[in-house]
JSON list of C-alpha atoms in Angstrom, two decimals:
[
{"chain": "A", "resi": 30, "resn": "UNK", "atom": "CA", "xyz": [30.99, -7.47, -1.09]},
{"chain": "A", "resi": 31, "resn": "UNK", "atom": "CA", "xyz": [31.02, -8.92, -4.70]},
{"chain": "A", "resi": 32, "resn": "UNK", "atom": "CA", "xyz": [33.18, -5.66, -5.64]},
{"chain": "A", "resi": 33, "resn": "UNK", "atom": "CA", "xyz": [35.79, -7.35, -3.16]},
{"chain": "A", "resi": 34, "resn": "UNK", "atom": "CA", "xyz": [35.32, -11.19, -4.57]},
{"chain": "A", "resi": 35, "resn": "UNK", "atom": "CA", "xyz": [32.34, -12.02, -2.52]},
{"chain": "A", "resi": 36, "resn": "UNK", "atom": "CA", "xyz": [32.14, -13.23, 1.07]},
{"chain": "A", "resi": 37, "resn": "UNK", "atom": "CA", "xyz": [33.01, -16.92, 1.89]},
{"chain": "A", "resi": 38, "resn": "UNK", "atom": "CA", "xyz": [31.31, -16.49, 5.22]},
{"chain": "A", "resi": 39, "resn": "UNK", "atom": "CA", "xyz": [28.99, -14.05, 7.08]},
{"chain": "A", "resi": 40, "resn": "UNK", "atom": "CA", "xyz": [28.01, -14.23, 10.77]},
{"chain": "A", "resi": 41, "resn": "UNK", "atom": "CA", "xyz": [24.58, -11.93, 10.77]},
{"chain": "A", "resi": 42, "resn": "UNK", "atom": "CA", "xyz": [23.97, -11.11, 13.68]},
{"chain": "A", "resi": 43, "resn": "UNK", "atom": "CA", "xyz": [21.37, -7.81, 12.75]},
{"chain": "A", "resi": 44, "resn": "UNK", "atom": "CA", "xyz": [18.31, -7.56, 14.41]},
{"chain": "A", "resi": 45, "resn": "UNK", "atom": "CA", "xyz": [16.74, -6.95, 11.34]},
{"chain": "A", "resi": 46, "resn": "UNK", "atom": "CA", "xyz": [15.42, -8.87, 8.39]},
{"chain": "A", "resi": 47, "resn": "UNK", "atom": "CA", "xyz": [15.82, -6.37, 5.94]},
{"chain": "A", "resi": 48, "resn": "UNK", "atom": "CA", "xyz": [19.18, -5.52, 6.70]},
{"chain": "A", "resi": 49, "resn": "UNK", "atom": "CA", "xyz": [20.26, -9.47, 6.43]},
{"chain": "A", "resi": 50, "resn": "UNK", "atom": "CA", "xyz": [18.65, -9.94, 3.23]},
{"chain": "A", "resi": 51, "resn": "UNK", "atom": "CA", "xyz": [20.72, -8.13, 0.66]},
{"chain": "A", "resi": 52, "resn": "UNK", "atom": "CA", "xyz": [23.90, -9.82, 2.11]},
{"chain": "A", "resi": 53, "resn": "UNK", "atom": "CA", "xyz": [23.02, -13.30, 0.35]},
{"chain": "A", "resi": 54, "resn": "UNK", "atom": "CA", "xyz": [23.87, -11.83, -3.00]},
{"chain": "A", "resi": 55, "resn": "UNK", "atom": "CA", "xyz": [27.10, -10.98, -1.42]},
{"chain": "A", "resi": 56, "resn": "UNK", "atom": "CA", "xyz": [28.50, -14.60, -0.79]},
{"chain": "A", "resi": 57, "resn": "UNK", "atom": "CA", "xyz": [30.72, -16.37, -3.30]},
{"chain": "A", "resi": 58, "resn": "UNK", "atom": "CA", "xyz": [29.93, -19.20, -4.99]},
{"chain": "A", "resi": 59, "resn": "UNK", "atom": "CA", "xyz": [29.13, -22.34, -2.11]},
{"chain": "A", "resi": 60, "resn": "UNK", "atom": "CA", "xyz": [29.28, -19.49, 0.38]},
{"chain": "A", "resi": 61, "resn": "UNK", "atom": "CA", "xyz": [27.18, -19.47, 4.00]},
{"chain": "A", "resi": 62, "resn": "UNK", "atom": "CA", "xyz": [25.36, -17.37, 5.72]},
{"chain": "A", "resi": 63, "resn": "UNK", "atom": "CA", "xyz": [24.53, -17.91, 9.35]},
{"chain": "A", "resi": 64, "resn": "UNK", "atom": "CA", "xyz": [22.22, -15.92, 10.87]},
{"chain": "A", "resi": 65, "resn": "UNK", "atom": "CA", "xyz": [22.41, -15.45, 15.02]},
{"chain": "A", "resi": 66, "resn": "UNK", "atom": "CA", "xyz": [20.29, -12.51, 15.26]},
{"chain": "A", "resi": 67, "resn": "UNK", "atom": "CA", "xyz": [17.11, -12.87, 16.17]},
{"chain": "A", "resi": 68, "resn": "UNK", "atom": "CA", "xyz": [14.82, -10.51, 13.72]},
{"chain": "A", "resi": 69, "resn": "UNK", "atom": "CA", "xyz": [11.05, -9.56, 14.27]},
{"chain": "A", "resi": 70, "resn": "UNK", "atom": "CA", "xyz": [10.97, -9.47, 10.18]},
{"chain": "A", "resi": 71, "resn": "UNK", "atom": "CA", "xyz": [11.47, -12.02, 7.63]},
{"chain": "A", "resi": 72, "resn": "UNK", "atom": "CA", "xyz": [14.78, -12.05, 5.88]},
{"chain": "A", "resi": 73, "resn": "UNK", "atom": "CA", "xyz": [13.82, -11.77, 1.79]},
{"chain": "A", "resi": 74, "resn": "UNK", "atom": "CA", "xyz": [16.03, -14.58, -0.29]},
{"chain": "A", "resi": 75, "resn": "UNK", "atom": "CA", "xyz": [15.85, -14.77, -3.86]},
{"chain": "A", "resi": 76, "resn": "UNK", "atom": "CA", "xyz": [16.11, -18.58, -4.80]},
{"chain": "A", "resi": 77, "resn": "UNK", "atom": "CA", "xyz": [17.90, -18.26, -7.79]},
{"chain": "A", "resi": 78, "resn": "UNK", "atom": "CA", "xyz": [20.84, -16.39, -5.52]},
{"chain": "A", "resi": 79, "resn": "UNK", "atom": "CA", "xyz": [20.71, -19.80, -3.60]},
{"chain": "A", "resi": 80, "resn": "UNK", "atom": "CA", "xyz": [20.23, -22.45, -6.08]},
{"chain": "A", "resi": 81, "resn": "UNK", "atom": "CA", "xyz": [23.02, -20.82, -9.08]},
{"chain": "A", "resi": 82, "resn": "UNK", "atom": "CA", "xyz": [25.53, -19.39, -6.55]},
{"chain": "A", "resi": 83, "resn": "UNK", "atom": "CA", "xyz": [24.96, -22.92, -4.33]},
{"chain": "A", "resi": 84, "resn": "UNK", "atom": "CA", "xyz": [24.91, -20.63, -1.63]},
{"chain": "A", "resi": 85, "resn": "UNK", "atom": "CA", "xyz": [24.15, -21.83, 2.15]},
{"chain": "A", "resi": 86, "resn": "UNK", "atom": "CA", "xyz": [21.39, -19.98, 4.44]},
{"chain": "A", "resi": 87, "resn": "UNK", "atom": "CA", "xyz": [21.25, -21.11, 7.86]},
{"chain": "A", "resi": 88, "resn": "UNK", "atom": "CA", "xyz": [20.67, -20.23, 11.46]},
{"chain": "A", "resi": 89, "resn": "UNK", "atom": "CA", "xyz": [21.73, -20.91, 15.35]},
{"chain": "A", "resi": 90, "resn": "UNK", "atom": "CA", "xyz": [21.29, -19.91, 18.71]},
{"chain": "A", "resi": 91, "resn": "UNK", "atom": "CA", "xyz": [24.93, -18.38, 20.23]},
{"chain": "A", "resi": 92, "resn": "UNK", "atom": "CA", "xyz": [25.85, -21.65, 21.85]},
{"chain": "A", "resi": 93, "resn": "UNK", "atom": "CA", "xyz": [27.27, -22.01, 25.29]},
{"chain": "A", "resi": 94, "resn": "UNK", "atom": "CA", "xyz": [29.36, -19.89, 27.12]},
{"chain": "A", "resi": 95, "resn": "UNK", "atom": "CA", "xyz": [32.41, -22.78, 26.06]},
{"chain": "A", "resi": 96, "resn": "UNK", "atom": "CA", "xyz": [31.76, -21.87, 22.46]},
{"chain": "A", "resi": 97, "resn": "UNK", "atom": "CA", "xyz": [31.27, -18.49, 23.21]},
{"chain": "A", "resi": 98, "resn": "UNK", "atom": "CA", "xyz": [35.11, -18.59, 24.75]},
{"chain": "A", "resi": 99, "resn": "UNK", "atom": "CA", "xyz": [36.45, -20.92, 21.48]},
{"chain": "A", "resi": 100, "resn": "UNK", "atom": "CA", "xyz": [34.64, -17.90, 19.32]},
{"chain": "A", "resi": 101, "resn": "UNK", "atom": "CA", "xyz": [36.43, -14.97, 21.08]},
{"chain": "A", "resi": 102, "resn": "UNK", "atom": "CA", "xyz": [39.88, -17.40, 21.25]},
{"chain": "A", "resi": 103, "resn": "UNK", "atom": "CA", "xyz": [39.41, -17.96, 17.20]},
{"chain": "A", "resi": 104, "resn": "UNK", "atom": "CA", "xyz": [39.18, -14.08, 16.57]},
{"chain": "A", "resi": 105, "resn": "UNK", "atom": "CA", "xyz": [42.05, -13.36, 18.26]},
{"chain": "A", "resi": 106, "resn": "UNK", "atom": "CA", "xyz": [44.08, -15.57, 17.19]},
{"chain": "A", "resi": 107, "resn": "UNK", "atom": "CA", "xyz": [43.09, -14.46, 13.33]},
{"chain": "A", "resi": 108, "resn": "UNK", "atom": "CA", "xyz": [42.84, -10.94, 14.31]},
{"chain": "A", "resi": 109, "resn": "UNK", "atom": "CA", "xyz": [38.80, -10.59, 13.65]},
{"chain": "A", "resi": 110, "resn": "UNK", "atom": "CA", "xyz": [37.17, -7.81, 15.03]},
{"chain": "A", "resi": 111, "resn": "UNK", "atom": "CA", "xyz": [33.58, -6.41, 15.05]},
{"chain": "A", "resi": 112, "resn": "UNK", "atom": "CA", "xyz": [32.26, -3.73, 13.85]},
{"chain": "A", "resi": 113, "resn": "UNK", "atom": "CA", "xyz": [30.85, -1.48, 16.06]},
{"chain": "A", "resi": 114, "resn": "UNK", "atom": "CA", "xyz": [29.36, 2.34, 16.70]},
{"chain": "A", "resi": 115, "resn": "UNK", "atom": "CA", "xyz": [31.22, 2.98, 20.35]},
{"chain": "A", "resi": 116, "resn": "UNK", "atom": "CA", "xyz": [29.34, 6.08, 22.21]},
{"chain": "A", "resi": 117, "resn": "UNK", "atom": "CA", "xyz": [30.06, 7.28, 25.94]},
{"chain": "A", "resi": 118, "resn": "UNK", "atom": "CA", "xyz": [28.12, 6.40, 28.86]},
{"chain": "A", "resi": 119, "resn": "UNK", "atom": "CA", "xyz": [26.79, 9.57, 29.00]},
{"chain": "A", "resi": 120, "resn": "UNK", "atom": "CA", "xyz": [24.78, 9.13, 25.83]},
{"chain": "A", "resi": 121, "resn": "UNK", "atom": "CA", "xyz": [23.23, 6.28, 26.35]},
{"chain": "A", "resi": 122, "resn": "UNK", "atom": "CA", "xyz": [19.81, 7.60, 25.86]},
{"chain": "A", "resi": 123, "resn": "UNK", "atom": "CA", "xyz": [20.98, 8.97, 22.48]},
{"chain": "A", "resi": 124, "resn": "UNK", "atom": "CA", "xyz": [22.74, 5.38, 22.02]},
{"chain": "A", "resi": 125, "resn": "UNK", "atom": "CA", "xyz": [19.42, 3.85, 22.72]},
{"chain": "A", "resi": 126, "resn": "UNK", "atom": "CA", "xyz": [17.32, 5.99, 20.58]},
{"chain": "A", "resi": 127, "resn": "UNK", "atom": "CA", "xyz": [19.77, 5.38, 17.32]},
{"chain": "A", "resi": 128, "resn": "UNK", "atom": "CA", "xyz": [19.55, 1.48, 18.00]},
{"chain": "A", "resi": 129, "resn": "UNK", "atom": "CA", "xyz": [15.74, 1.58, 18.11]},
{"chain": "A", "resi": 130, "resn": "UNK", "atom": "CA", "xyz": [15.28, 4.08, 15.39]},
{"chain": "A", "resi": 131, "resn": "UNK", "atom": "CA", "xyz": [17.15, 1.41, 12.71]},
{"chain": "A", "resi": 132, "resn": "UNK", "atom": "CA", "xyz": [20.01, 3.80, 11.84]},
{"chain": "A", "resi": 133, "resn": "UNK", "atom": "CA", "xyz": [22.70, 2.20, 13.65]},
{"chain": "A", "resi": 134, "resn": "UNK", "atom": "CA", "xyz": [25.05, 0.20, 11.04]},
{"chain": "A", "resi": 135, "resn": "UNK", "atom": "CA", "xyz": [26.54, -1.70, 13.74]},
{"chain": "A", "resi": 136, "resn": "UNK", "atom": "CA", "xyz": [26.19, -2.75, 17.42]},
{"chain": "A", "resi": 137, "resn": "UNK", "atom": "CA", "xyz": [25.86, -0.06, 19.32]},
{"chain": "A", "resi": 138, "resn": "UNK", "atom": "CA", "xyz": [28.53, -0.53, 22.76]},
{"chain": "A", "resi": 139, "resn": "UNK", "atom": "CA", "xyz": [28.51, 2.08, 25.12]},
{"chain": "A", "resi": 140, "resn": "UNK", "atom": "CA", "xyz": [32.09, 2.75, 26.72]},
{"chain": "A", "resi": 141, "resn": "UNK", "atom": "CA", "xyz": [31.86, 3.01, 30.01]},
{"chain": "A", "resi": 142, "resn": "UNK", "atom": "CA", "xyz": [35.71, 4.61, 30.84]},
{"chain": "A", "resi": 143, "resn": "UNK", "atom": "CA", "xyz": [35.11, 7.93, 28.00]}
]
């Protein structure tokens, strides 16, 4: 991300701490993270990253299903979409095992029409 200028704004929404933690250095200068995953480990931040790059670490439940609706309207409207790792229905055991094991880079959505 600081290759490409640095991120302004990151939704994480990981189930993991360690995954989460390496994206702070990746925020421009007064950038914010908000983190809506919940994570059974600790998220790692490096003060300095906060206190010279002014940077913003914060979290939130979702919100209601009326913010939930403004959210999807927003990213629509901008053209923001999520990054996912789409398998078939028929592998959801294999679907499940790559979520669990930590490998999976993105959600993991199972399509239920392939």
């Amino acid at each position: 991300m600081q290759k490409l200028g640095g991120a302004a704004a990151i939704i994480a929404t990981a189930a993991s701490g360690a995954s989460m933690s390496p994206l702070i250095a990746g925020l421009t200068p007064r950038g914010r993270m908000m983190v809506v995953g919940a994570a059974p480990d600790p998220i790692s931040v490096q003060t300095t990253e906060l206190i010279f790059g002014t940077r913003t670490l914060s979290g939130s439940l979702t919100g209601s299903s009326i913010d939930n609706e403004d959210n999807l309207r927003f990213s629509l409207a901008r053209g923001i979409h999520p990054m996912t790792e789409v398998l078939p229905m028929a592998d959801a055991a294999k679907a499940y095992e790559h979520m669990l094991s930590g490998q999976a880079r993105f959600r993991v959505v199972l399509d239920m029409t392939a």
